[in-house]
Each structure stands twice: as C-alpha cells, then as structure tokens.
Tab-separated table of C-alpha atoms in Angstrom:
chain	number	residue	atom	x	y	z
A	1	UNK	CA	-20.483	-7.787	-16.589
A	2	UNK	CA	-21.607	-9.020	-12.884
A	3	UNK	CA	-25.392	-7.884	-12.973
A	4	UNK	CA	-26.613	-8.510	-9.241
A	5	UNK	CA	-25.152	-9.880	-6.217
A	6	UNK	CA	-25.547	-12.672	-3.661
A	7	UNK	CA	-24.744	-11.860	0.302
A	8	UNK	CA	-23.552	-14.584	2.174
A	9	UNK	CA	-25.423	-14.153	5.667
A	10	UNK	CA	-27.134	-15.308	8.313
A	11	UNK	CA	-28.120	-13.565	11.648
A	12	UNK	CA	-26.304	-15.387	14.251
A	13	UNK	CA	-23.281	-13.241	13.456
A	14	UNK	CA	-25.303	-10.204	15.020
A	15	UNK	CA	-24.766	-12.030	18.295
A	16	UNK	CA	-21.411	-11.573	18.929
A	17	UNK	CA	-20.631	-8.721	20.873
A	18	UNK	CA	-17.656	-7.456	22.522
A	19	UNK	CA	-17.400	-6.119	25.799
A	20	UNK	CA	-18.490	-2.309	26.283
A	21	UNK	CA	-16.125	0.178	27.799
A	22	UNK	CA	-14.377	3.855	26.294
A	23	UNK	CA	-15.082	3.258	22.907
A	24	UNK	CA	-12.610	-0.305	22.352
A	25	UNK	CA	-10.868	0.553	25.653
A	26	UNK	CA	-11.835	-1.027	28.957
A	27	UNK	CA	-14.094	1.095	31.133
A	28	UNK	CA	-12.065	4.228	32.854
A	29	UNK	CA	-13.726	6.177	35.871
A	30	UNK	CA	-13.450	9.120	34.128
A	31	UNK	CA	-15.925	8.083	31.252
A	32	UNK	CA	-19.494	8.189	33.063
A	33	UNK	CA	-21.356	6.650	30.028
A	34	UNK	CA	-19.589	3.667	28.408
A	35	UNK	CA	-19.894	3.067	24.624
A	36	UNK	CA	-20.366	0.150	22.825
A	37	UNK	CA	-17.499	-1.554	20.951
A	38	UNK	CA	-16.544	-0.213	17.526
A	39	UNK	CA	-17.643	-3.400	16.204
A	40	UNK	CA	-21.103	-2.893	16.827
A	41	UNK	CA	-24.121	-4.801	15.117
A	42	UNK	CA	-25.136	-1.868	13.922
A	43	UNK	CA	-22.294	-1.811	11.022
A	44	UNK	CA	-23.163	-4.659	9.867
A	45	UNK	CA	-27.222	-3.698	9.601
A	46	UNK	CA	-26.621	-0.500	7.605
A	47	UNK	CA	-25.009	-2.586	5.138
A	48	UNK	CA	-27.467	-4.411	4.656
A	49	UNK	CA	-30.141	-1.871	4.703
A	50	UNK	CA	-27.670	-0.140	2.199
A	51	UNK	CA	-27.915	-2.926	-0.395
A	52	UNK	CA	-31.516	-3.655	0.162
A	53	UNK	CA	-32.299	-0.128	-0.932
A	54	UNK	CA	-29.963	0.269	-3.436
A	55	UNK	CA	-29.687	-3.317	-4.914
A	56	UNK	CA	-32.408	-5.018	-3.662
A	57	UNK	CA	-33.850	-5.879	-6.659
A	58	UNK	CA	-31.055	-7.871	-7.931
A	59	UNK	CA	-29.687	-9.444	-4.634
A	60	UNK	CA	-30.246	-13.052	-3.118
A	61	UNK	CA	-29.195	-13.714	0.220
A	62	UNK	CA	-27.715	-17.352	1.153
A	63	UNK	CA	-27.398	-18.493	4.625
A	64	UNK	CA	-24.026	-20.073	4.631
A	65	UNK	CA	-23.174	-23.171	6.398
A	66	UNK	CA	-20.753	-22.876	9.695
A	67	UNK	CA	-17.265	-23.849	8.505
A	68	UNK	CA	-16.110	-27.385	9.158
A	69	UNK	CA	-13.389	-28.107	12.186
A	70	UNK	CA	-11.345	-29.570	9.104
A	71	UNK	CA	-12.019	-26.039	6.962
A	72	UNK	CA	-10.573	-24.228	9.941
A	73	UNK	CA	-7.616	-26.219	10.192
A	74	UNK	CA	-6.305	-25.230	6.950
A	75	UNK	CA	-5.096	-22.011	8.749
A	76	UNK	CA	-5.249	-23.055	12.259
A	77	UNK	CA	-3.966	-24.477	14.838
A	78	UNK	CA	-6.476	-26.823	16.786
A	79	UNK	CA	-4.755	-25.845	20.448
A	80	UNK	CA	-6.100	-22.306	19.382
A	81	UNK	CA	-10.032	-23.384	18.170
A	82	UNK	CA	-10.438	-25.323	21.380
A	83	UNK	CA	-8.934	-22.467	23.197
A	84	UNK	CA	-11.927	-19.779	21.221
A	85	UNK	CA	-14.452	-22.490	21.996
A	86	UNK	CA	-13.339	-22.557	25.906
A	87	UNK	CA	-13.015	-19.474	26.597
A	88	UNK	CA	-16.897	-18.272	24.994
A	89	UNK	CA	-18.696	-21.270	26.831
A	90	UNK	CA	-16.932	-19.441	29.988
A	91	UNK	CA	-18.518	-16.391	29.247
A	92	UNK	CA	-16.266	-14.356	26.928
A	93	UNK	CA	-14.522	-10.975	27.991
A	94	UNK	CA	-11.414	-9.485	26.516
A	95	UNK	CA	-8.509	-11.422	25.191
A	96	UNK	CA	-5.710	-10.322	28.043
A	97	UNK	CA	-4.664	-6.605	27.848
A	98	UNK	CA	-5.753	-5.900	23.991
A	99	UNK	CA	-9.015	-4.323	22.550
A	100	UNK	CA	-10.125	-7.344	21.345
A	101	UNK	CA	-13.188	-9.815	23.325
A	102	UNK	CA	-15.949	-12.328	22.832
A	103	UNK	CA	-19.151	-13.136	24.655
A	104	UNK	CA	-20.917	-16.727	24.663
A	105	UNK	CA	-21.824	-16.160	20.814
A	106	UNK	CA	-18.440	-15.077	19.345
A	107	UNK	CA	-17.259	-18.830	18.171
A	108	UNK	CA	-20.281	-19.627	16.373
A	109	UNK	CA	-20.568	-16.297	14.982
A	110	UNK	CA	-16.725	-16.530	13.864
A	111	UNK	CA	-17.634	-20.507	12.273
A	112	UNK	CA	-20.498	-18.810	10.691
A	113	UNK	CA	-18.588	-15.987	8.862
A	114	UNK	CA	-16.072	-18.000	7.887
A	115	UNK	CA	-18.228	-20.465	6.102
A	116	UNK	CA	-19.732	-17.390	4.290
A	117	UNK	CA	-16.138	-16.415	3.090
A	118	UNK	CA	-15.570	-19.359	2.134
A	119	UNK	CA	-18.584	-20.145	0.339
A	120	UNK	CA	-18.196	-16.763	-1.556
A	121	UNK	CA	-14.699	-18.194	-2.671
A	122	UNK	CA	-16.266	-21.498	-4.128
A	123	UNK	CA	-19.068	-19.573	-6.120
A	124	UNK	CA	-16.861	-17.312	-7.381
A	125	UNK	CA	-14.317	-19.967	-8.692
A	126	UNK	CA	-17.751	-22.036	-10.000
A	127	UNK	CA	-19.031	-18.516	-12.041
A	128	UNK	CA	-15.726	-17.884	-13.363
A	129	UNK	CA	-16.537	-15.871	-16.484
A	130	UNK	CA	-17.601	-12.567	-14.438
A	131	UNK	CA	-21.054	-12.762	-15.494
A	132	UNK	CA	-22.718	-14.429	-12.713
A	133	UNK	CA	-23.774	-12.795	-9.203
A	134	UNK	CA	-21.033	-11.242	-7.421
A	135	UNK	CA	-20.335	-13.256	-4.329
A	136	UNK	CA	-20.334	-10.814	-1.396
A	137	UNK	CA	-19.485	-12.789	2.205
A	138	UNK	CA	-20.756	-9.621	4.697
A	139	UNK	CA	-18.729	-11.250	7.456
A	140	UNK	CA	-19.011	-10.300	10.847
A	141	UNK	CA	-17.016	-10.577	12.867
A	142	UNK	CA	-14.066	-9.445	10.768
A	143	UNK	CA	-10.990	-11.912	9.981
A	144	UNK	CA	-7.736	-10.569	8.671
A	145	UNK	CA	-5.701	-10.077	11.789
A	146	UNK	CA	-6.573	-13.572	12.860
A	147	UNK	CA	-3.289	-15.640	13.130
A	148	UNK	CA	-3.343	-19.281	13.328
A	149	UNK	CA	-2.559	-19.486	17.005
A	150	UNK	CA	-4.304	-15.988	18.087
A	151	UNK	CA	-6.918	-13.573	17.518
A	152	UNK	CA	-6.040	-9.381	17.036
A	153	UNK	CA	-7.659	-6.830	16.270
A	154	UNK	CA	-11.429	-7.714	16.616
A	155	UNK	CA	-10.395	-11.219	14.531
A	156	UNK	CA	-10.948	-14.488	15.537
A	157	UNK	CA	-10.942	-16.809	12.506
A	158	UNK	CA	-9.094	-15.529	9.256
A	159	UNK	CA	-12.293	-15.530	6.423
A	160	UNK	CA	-9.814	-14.244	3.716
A	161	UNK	CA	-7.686	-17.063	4.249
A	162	UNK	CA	-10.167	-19.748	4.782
A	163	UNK	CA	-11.472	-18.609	1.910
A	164	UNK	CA	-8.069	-19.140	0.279
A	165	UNK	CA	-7.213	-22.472	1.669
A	166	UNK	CA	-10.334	-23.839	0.910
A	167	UNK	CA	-10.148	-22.586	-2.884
A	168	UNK	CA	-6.349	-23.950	-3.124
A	169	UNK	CA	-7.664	-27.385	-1.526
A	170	UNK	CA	-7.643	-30.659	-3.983
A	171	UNK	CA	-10.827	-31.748	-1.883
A	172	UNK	CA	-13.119	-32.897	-4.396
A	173	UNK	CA	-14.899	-29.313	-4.907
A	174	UNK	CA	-15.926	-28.823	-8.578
A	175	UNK	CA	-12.921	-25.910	-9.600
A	176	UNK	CA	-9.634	-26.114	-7.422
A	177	UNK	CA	-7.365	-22.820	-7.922
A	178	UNK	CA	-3.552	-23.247	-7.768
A	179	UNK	CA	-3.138	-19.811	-7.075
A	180	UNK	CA	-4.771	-16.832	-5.206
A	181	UNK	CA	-4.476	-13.264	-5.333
A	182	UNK	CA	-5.803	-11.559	-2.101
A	183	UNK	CA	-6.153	-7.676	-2.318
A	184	UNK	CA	-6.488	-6.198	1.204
A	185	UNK	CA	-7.451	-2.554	1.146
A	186	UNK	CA	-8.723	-2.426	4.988
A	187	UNK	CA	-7.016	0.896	6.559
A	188	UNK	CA	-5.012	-1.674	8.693
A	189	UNK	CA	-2.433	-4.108	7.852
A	190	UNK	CA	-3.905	-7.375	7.004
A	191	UNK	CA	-1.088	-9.019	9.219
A	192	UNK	CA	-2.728	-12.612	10.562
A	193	UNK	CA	-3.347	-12.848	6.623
A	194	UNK	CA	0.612	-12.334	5.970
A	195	UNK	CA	0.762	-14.765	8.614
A	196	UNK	CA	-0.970	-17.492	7.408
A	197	UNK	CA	0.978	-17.245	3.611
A	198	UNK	CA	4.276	-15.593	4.902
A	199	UNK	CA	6.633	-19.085	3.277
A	200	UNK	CA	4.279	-19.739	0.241
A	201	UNK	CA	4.311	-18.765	-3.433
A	202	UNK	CA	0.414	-19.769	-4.149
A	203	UNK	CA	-0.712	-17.416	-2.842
A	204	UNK	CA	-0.435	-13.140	-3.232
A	205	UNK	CA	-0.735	-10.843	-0.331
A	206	UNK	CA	-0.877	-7.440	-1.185
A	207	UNK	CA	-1.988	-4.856	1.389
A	208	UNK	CA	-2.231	-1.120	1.241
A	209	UNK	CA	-2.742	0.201	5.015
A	210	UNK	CA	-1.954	2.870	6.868
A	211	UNK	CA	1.889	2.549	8.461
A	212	UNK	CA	-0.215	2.088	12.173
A	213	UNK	CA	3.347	-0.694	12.589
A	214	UNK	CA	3.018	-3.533	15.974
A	215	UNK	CA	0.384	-2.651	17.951
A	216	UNK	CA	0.927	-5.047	20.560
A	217	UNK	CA	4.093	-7.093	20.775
A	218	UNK	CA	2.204	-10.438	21.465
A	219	UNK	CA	-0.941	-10.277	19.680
A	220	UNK	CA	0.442	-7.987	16.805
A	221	UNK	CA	3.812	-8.412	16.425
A	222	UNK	CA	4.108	-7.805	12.281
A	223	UNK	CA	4.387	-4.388	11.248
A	224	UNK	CA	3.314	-4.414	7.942
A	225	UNK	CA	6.611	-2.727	6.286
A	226	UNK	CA	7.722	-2.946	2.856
A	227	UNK	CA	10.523	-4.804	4.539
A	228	UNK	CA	8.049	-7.918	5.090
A	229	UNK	CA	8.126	-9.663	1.723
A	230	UNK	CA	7.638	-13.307	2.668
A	231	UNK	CA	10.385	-15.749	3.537
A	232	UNK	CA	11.442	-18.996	1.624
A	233	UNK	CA	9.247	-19.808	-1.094
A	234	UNK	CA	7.264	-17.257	0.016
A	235	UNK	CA	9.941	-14.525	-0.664
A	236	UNK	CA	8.217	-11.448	-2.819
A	237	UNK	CA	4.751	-13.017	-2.635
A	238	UNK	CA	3.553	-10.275	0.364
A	239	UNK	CA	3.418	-6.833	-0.849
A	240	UNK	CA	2.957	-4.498	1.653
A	241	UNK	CA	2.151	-0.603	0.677
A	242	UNK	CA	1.957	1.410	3.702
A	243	UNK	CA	0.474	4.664	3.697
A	244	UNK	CA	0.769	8.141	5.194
A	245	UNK	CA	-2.256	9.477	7.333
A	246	UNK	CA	-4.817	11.402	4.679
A	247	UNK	CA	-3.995	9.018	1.648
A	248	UNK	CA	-7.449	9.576	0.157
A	249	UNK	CA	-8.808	8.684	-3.908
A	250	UNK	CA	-6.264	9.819	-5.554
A	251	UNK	CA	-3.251	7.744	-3.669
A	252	UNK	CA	-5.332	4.467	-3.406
A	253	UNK	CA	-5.549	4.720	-7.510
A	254	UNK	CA	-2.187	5.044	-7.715
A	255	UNK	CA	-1.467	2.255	-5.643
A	256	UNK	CA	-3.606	0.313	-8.180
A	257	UNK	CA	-2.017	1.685	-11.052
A	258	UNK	CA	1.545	1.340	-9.623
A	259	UNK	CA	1.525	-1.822	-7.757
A	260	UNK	CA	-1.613	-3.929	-7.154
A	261	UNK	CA	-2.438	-4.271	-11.014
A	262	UNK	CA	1.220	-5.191	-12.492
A	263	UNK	CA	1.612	-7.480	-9.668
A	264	UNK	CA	-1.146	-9.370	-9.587
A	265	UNK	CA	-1.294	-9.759	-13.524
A	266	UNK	CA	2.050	-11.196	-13.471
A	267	UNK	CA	1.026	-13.928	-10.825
A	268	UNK	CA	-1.985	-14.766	-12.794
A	269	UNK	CA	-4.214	-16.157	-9.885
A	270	UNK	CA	-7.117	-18.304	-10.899
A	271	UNK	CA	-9.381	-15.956	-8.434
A	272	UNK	CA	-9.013	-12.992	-6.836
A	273	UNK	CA	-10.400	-12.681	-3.027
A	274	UNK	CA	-10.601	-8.970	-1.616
A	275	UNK	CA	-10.437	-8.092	1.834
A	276	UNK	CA	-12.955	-5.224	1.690
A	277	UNK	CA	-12.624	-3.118	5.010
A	278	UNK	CA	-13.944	0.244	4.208
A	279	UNK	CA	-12.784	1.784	7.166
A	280	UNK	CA	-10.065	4.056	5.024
A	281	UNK	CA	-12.597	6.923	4.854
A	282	UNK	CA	-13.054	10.298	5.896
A	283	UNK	CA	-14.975	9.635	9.254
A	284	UNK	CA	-14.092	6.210	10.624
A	285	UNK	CA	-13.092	6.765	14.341
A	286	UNK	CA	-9.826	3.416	13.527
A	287	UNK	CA	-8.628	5.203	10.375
A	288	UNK	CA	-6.705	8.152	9.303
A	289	UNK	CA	-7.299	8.051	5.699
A	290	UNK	CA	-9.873	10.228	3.394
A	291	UNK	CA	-11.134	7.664	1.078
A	292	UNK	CA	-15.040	8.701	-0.282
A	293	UNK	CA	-17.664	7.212	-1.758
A	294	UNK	CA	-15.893	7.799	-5.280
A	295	UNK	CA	-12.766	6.674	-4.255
A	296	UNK	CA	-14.338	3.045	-3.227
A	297	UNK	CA	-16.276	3.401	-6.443
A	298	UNK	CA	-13.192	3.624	-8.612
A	299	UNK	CA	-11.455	0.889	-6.545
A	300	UNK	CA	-14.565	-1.545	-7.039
A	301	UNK	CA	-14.482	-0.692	-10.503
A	302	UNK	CA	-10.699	-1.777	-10.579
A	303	UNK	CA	-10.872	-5.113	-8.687
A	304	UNK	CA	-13.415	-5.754	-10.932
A	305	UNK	CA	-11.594	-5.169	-13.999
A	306	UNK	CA	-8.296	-6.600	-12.389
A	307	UNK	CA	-10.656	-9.980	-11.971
A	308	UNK	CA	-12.351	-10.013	-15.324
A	309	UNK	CA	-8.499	-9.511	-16.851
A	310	UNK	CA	-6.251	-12.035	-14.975
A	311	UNK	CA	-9.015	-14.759	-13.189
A	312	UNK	CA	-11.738	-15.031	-15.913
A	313	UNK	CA	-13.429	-12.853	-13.356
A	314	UNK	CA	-12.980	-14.907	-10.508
A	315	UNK	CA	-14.176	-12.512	-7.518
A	316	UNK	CA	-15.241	-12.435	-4.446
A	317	UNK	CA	-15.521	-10.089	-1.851
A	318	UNK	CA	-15.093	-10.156	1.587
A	319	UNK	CA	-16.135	-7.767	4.179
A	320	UNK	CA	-13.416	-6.736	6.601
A	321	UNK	CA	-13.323	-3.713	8.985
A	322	UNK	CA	-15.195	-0.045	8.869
A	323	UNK	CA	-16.173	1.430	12.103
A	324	UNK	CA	-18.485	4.737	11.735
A	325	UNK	CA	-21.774	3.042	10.568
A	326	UNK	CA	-23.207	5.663	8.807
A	327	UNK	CA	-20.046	6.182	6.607
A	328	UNK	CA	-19.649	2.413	5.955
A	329	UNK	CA	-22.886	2.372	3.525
A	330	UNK	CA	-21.868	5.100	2.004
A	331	UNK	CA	-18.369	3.732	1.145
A	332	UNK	CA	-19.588	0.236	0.835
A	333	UNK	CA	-22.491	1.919	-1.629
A	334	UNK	CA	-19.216	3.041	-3.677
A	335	UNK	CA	-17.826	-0.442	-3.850
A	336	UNK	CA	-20.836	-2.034	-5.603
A	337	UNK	CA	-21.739	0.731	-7.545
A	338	UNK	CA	-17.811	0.370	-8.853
A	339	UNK	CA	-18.017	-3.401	-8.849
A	340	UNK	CA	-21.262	-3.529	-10.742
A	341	UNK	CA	-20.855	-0.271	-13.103
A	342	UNK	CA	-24.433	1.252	-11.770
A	343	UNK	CA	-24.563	4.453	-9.671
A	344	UNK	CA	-26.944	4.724	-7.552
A	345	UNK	CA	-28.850	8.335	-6.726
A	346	UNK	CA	-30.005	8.956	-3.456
A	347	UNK	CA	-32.572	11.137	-2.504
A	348	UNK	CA	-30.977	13.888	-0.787
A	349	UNK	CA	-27.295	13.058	-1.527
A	350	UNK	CA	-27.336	12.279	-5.014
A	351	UNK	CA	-23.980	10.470	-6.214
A	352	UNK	CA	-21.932	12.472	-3.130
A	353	UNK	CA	-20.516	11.454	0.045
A	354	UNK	CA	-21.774	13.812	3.124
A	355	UNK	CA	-18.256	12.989	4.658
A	356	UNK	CA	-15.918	14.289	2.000
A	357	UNK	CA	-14.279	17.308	3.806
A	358	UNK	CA	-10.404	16.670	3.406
A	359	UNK	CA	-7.696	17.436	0.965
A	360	UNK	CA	-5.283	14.638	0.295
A	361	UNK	CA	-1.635	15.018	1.234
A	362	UNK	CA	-0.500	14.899	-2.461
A	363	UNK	CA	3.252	14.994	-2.076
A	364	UNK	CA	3.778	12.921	0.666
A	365	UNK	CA	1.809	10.239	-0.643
A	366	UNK	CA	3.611	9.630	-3.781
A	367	UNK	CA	7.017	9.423	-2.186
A	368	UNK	CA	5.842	6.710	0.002
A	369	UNK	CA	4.409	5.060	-2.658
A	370	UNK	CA	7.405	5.444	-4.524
A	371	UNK	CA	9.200	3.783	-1.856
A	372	UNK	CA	7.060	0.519	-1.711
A	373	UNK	CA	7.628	0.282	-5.596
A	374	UNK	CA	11.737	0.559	-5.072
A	375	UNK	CA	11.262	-2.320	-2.742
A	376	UNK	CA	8.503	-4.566	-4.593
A	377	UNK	CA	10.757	-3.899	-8.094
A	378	UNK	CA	12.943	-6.811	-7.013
A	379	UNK	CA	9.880	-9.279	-7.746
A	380	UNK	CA	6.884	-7.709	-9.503
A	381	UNK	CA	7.019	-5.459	-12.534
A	382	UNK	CA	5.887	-2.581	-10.360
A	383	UNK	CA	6.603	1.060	-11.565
C-alpha cells in the first residue's frame, strides 16, 4: 500500500498566464471588470496548500527537469515547438479565435510540466510493486488536448502522452513498458491524447467525459464519440465513454465497474498513467457533472486497485484540468485520500464536500453507459 507521495513541481509553471478577458472569453464592452482566465495560478496553489495540510508529513517535493527537445518529439511535431517557442518570445496572446493563450512564460512552463509528467511515469515504472511514494506530476499548465501539431483547450504540450512515450521508449532508462494504460477522467474529452495514439495498439485510451463533441473545427476537431475507436492497429484501443450532464458518484463507478476495469485488465499494461482533471464536480464553472469529494475518493481508491492488480502497481498521476479553486482541493483531497486509503478530517467539514448539492440523473446515465458498452463489446470484455 502507497504510504506518502512525491509532487513533481517547480514554480516556474506559476508563470504562465493566459490573457484576461470574460472569464476564458476575450474582453466584451459589456463586462466592466474583466476576470482572470480559468486557468489561474491560484488552482494550482490550493493544491498544494491542500496536500501540505493534509499530507504534508509524508510528501517530498522534486523539482523536475524541463523535458528534452528529443522527449517532446515523441509526440510532436518540431514545425509546432518552434512555432510555441516563437510565438511566447513575441509576447504571447491567444491562439487565433479559441480560448486558449500564452504570455512570454508559457513554453518554459509547458517544458517544465512535461518533464514532471514524465518523470512521474519513470518513478512509477522504477517502484513498481505499489509500495513506494505515489508519483503525483501537479502539472500546470494542463496537457491532454495538446495535439502534435496544435494546442486546445488551455494545452500546449501533451504530459499524459509524454509521459507515455517516454515510458514505451527503448532509451536506455532502467524499466521500459511495452504497453500503457492511460485513464482520463477530466470532464472533457482527452482528444489531443486520442490523437497522439489514434493507429497504435501499445497503448490504451480510455476517457469518460462529458459528450461537450468539436468545439472548434480547427483546433478541436475530434468529438470524443463512442464511434472513435482508433484506426489500423489502433482499432479498439480508444475507449471513449461519454456522459450526460449531472453524471455524478454513482455513474463514474459504474463506468469503472463496466468498462475501465475489464478493459484495462485485459490489455495488461505494465503502468497505468491517469489523467486526473477534477473538474467533473459539482461547482466547476467548465463542467456539468456532480462528482464530490467521495466520488473522487472511490475513484482514487479504484485506479489504485486497478494498478496494484494489472501493473504491479505501476501508477502515476497526472494533474489535468479543474477550474473552481476552492472545489479542486476538495476533490483532489478525495483522490489521495482514495489513492492512499487515509481520510482526512477537516476542521469544520469533516469527511464532506461543502459543494455536494445535486441529485444524479440515475436513468439517463445508465443508458448512455449502456451504449458505450454495446460499442466497446466488439474489443474489450466490457459488460
């Protein structure tokens, strides 16, 4: 059983910042007082002022190196890292017409939390047998909607699959996997993710998201479906579960019990990477799920199982979206205290989440569930 934890970060990732405007809109004249980005710094600082009160006592913090121009290659394409690297020594701004911008910092933030994924990865695959820290890369900014040729959705560099492709690489590192299992539970389709392993069979994609589809037909263009299974080699190997609006504890177990456990036991990866974007709860102002504090809890507490059962407890974590900063700790609380089997009692709140204050769409949820396990049947022992 993991007993403590080591964070993979350093503090030049609080220097990106995207531009300001109505919330991750440009400014409007009819919004006197712009607001800052959802992916403020300030995300990022609650969690760690979550896990040095709650876990402090058994954390170590590692300042990772920046990843390597080779390291990024892996996923993508150099036209597109000289392009990032241009366009923040000209200043930043927003990428085009999207919701998505840099400032001066944002490529050397985006090397820096890549190397942390990445770095997570490699001690995970070196602990192996579960009982070592649990590698936790608190990555800022976020990666899975990073493509190889184009950043979406407050993405620049894909951590996940860094991570990934530097696990899978025959480089000389100390354990190489030959296969991956990446578990995205982010509120949004992990879609530059898909992207990156859409024609291979080494590695797993599966992604349970809210059915938000294209959100922009150049920057976005995947949809996430259940139609979206991979291509060539690569056929059945992305498992997409999209959910209705409100899916809250109860549907995100049974998209454990249903689909992500029987299909990633059957491919038997070597080490499991999760994209952790707790963004699926209650309050978070890019979701429309209901997922609490519990719910997280009983999802760490499953990856961690999941781990322990098919990679020798290969695990690491990577952190991916959640946009209401108070809401995050509480849900991110949740993961570790799943993750780690301790529940922490807060003064004030006890074991509860202040945010709870939805009932979950029961019906609905389990037919579209039981749609994603028609279509996933074909490949996975899914039920």
């Amino acid at each position: 059983m993991t007993s403590d934890i080591t964070v993979y970060w350093d503090d030049r990732m609080l220097d990106h910042e995207p531009p300001t405007g109505a919330s991750k809109y440009p400014d409007t004249p009819i919004v006197a007082a712009p607001e800052v980005h959802p992916d403020r710094r300030e995300r990022v600082e609650n969690i760690r002022a979550m896990i040095d009160h709650a876990f402090g006592d058994v954390t170590e913090t590692v300042s990772p190196a920046s990843a390597s121009r080779a390291a990024l290659k892996r996923v993508h394409d150099p036209e597109y890292l000289d392009w990032i690297e241009a366009f923040c020594a000209d200043g930043g701004g927003r990428i085009g017409d999207t919701t998505t911008g840099m400032n001066e910092h944002t490529a050397d933030a985006a090397r820096v939390s890549a190397g942390a994924a990445i770095e997570a990865a490699s001690a995970a695959l070196v602990n192996g047998d579960g009982d070592d820290a649990l590698p936790y890369a608190l990555c800022r900014p976020s990666g899975h909607h990073a493509q190889p040729d184009r950043a979406d959705g407050f993405c620049f560099l894909n951590n996940a699959a860094l991570a990934a492709e530097a696990a899978l690489a025959d480089d000389g590192a100390d354990v190489v996997a030959d296969r991956v299992a990446i578990v995205d539970w982010d509120v949004h389709h992990g879609n530059g993710t898909q992207e990156a392993f859409f024609d291979r069979d080494d590695v797993l994609f599966v992604s349970a998201h809210n059915d938000h589809g294209s959100w922009h037909p150049k920057y976005h263009p995947q949809e996430g479906s259940i139609e979206e299974v991979g291509t060539e080699n690569g056929e059945g190997y992305t498992v997409n579960v999209p959910l209705p609006p409100g899916t809250g504890n109860r549907g995100y177990e049974s998209v454990f019990d249903r689909i992500v456990e029987p299909a990633v036991a059957e491919f038997d990866p070597n080490l499991v990477i999760v994209s952790a974007g707790q963004d699926a709860g209650p309050a978070d102002m890019n979701g429309r799920n209901i997922v609490t504090r519990a719910g997280f809890r009983e999802l760490g507490a499953r990856v961690r199982r999941l781990a322990d059962e098919t990679a020798d407890g290969a695990l690491a974590l990577i952190q991916e979206g959640g946009y209401q900063p108070s809401h995050l700790s509480f849900a991110t609380l949740g993961v570790f205290e799943g993750i780690l089997n301790h529940t922490v009692d807060l003064e004030q709140y006890g074991t509860d989440d202040p945010f709870e204050f939805l009932d979950e769409p029961t019906g609905l949820v389990d037919d579209w569930i039981d749609e994603a396990v028609e279509r996933h049947r074909e490949y996975w022992p899914v039920e």
